[in-house]
Coordinates of C-alpha atoms and ligand atoms in Angstrom, one line a residue:
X15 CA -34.4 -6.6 29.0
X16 CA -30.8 -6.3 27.5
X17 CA -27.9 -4.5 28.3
X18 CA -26.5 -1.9 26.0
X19 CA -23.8 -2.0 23.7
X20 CA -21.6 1.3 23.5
X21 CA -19.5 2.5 20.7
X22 CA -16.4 4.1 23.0
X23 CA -13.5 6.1 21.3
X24 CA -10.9 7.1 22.7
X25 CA -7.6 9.3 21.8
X26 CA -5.4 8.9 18.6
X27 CA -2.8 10.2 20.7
X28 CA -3.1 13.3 22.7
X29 CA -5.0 12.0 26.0
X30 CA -6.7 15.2 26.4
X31 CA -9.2 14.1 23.7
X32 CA -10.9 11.7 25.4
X33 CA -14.6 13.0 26.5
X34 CA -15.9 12.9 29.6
X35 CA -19.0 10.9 28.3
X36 CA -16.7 7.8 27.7
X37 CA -14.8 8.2 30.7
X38 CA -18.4 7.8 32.4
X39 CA -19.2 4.8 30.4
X40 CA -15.9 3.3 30.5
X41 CA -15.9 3.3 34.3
X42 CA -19.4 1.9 34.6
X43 CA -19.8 -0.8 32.1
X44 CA -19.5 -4.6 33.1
X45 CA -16.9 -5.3 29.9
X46 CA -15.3 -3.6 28.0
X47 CA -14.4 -5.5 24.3
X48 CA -10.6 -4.5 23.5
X49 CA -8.8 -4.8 20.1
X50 CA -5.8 -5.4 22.5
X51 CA -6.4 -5.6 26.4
X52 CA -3.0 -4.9 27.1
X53 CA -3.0 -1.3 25.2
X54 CA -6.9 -0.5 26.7
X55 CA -5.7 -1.4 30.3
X56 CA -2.6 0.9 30.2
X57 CA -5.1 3.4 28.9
X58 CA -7.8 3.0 31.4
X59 CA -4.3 3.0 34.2
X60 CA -3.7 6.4 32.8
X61 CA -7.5 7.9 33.2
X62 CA -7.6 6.1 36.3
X63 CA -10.4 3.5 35.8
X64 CA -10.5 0.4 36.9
X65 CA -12.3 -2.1 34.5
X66 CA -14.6 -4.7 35.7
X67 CA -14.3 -6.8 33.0
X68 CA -11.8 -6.9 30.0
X69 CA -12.1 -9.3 26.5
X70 CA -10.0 -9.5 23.8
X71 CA -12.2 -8.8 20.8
X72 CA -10.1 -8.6 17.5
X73 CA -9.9 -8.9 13.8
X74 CA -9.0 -12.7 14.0
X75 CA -11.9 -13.7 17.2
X76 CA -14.6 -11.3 15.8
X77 CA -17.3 -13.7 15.1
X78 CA -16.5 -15.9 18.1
X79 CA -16.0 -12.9 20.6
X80 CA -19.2 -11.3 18.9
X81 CA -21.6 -14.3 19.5
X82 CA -20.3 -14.2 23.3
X83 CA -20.6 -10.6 24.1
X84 CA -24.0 -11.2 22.2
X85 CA -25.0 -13.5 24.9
X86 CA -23.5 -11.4 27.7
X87 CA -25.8 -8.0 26.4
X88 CA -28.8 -10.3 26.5
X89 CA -28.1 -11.2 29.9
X90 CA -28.7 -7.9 30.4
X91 CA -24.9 -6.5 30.9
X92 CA -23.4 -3.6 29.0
X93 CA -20.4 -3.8 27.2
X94 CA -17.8 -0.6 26.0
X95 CA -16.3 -1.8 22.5
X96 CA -12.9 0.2 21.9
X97 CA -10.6 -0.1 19.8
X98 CA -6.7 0.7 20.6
X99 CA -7.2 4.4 19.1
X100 CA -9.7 6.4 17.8
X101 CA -13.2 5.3 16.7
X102 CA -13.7 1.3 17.0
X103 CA -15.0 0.2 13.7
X104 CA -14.0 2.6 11.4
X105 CA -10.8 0.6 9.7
X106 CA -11.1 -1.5 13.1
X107 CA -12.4 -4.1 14.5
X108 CA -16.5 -3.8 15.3
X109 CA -18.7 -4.3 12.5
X110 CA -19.9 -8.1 13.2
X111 CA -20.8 -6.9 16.4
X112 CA -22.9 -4.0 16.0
X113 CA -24.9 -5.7 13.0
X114 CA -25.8 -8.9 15.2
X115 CA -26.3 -6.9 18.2
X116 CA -29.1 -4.6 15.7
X117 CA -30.2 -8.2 14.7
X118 CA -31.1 -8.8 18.1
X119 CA -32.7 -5.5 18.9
X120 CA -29.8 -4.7 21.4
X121 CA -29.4 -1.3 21.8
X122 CA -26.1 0.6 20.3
X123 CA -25.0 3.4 21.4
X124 CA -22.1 5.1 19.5
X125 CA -20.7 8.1 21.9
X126 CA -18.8 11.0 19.2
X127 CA -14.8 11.4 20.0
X128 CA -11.4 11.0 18.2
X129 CA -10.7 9.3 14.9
X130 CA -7.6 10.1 12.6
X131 CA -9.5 10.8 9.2
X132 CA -12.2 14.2 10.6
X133 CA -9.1 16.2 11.9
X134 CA -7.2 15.2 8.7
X135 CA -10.2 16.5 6.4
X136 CA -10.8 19.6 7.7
X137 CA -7.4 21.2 8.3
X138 CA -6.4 19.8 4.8
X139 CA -7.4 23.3 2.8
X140 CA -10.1 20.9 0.7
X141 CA -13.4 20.8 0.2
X142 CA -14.2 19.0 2.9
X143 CA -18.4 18.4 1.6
X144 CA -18.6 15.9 0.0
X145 CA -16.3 13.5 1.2
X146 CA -15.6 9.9 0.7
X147 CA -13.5 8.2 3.4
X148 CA -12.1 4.8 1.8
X149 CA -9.6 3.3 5.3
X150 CA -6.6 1.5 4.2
X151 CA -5.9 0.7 0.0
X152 CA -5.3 -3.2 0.1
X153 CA -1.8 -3.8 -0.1
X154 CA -1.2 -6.4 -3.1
X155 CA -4.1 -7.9 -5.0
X156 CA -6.8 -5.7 -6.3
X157 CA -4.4 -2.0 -5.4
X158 CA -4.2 -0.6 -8.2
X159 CA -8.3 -1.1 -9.3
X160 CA -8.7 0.2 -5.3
X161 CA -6.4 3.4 -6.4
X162 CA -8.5 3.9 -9.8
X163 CA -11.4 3.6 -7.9
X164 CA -10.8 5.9 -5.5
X165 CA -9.8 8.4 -8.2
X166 CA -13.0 8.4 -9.4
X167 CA -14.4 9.9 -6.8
X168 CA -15.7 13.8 -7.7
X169 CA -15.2 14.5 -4.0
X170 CA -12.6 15.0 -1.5
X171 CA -11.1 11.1 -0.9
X172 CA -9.7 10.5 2.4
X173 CA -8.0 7.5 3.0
X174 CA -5.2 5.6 5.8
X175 CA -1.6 4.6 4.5
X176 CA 1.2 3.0 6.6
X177 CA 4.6 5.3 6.4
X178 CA 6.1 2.9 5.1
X179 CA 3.8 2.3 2.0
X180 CA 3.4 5.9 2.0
X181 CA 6.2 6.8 -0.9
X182 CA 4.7 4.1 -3.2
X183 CA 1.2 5.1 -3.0
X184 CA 2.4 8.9 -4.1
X185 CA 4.7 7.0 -7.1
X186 CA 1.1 5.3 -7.9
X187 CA -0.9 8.4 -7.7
X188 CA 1.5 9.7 -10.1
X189 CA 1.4 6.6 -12.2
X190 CA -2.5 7.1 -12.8
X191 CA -2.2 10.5 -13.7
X192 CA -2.9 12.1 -10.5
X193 CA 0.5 13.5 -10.3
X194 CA -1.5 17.5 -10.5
X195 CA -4.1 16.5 -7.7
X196 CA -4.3 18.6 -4.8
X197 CA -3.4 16.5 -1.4
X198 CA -2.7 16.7 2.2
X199 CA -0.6 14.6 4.6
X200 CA -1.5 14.8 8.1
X201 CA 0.9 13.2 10.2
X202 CA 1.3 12.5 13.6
X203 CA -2.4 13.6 14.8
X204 CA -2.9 15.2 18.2
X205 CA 0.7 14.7 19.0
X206 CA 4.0 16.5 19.4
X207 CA 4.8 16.4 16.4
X208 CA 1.8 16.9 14.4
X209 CA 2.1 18.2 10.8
X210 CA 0.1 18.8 7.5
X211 CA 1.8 18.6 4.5
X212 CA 0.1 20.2 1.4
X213 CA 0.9 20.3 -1.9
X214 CA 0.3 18.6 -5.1
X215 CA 0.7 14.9 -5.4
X216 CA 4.0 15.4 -7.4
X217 CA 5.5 18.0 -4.9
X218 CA 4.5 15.5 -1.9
X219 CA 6.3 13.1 -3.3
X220 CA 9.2 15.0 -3.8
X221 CA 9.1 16.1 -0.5
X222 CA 8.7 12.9 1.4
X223 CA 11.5 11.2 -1.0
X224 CA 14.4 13.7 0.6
X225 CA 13.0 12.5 3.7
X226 CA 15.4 9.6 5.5
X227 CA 12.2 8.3 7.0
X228 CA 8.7 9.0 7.5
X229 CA 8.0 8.1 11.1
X230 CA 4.3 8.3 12.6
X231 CA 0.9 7.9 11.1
X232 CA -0.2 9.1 8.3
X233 CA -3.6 10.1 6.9
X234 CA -3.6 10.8 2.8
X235 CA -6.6 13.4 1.5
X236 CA -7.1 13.7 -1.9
X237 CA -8.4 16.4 -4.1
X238 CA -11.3 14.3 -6.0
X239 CA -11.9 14.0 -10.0
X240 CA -13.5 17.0 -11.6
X241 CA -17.3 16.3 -11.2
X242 CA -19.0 15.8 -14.8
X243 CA -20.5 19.0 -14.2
X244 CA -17.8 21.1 -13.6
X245 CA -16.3 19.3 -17.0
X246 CA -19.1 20.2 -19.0
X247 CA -19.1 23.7 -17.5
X248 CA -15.2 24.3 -18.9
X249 CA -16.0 23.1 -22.2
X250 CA -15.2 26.6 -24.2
Ligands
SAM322 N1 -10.2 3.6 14.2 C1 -9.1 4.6 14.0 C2 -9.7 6.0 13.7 O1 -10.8 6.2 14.2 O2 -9.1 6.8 13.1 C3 -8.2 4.2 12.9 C4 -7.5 2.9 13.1 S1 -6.5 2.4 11.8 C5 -6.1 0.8 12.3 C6 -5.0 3.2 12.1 C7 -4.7 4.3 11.0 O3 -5.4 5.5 11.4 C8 -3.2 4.7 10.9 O4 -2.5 3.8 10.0 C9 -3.3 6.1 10.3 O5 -3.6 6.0 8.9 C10 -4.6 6.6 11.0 N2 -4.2 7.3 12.3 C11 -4.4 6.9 13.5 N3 -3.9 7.7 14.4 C12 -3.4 8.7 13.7 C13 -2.7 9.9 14.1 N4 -2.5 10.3 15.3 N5 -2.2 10.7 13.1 C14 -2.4 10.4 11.8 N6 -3.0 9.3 11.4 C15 -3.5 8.4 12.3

């Protein structure tokens, strides 16, 4: 019989969040598969849990690390993935792993719990149903067919941003006409200083630009294109 492979995540910043369903499995499992073993342990320090078993799994040993903890689930041990915040796999490391361990009949187990882009959605003041979620707009080649793309969307688009790239990708926005779109900036998640920006793309931009800096995290929602119904419904 194999072990069981669970899908752990844990706080985008307030500590509080974490559930007491993967403190439970995070205390019990033989390893736990960490983006960064350095950031899990001083998590796991702070909940009080001693691991038995941490491994490094990232974006750069994903296939390696996945073949391994692979064998170790067929030997009949259960691993934790978690990422350093929020949901693993969801603009994080994860996927390789959960599709081999479904290739192998392992069972996977996701437990529900923090990630960036729910909270962002629904405190944004859009329709939050439906929804496309799109993680991180690549940063050089192919951004601007990534941006059109994701304006073509009739439903709410959610999607990650750096700070630091943030300013551009409003200037874009604005480039492909989406100057008039309704959007939302949630900054700074589950932490002190939490805050939701709203206001048209334009008017965020403005905002932000008499800004000295934009510190934090950011999550970006985005008012989607008019659906073809709701077009053909205007026509006069
Ligand atoms: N897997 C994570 C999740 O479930 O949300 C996301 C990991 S991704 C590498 C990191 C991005 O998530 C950040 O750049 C930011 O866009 C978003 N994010 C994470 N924590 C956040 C927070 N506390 N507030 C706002 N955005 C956050």
């Amino acid at each position: 019989m194999a072990g069981t492979l669970y899908i752990v995540p844990v706080p985008i910043g307030n500590l509080g969040d974490i559930t007491q369903r993967a403190l439970a499995v995070l205390a019990q499992v033989d390893i736990i598969a960490c983006e960064d073993t350095r950031t899990t342990r001083q998590l796991l320090k702070l909940l009080n849990i001693q691991p038995r078993q941490c491994i490094s799994y990232h974006e750069h040993n994903e296939k390696q690390r996945a073949s391994l903890l692979i064998q170790r689930l067929l030997q009949n041990l259960n691993v934790a993935l978690v990422s350093d915040a929020g949901t693993p796999i969801l603009s994080d490391p994860g996927y390789v792993l959960v599709t081999q361990a479904i290739e192998h009949n392992i069972s996977v187990v996701p437990l529900p719990g923090p990630t960036a882009f729910v909270p962002a959605l629904i405190a944004s003041g859009l329709p939050p149903v439906p929804f496309v979620f799109v993680g991180f707009p690549p940063h050089k080649k192919r951004r601007k067919k990534f941006l059109q793309y994701m304006l073509s969307f009739p439903a709410t688009v959610v999607c990650y941003e750096s700070p630091h790239r943030l300013l551009k990708l409003l200037a874009e926005l604005e480039q492909l006409d989406a100057g008039n779109r309704r959007a939302c900036i949630a900054r700074e998640l589950t932490k002190y200083h939490e805050e939701f920006l709203r206001g048209s793309v334009s008017e965020l931009h403005l905002l932000l630009q008499q800004r000295s800096t934009i510190k934090g995290e950011v999550v970006v929602v985005l008012e989607g294109a008019p659906s073809k119904a709701t077009n053909e419904a205007n026509v006069p």
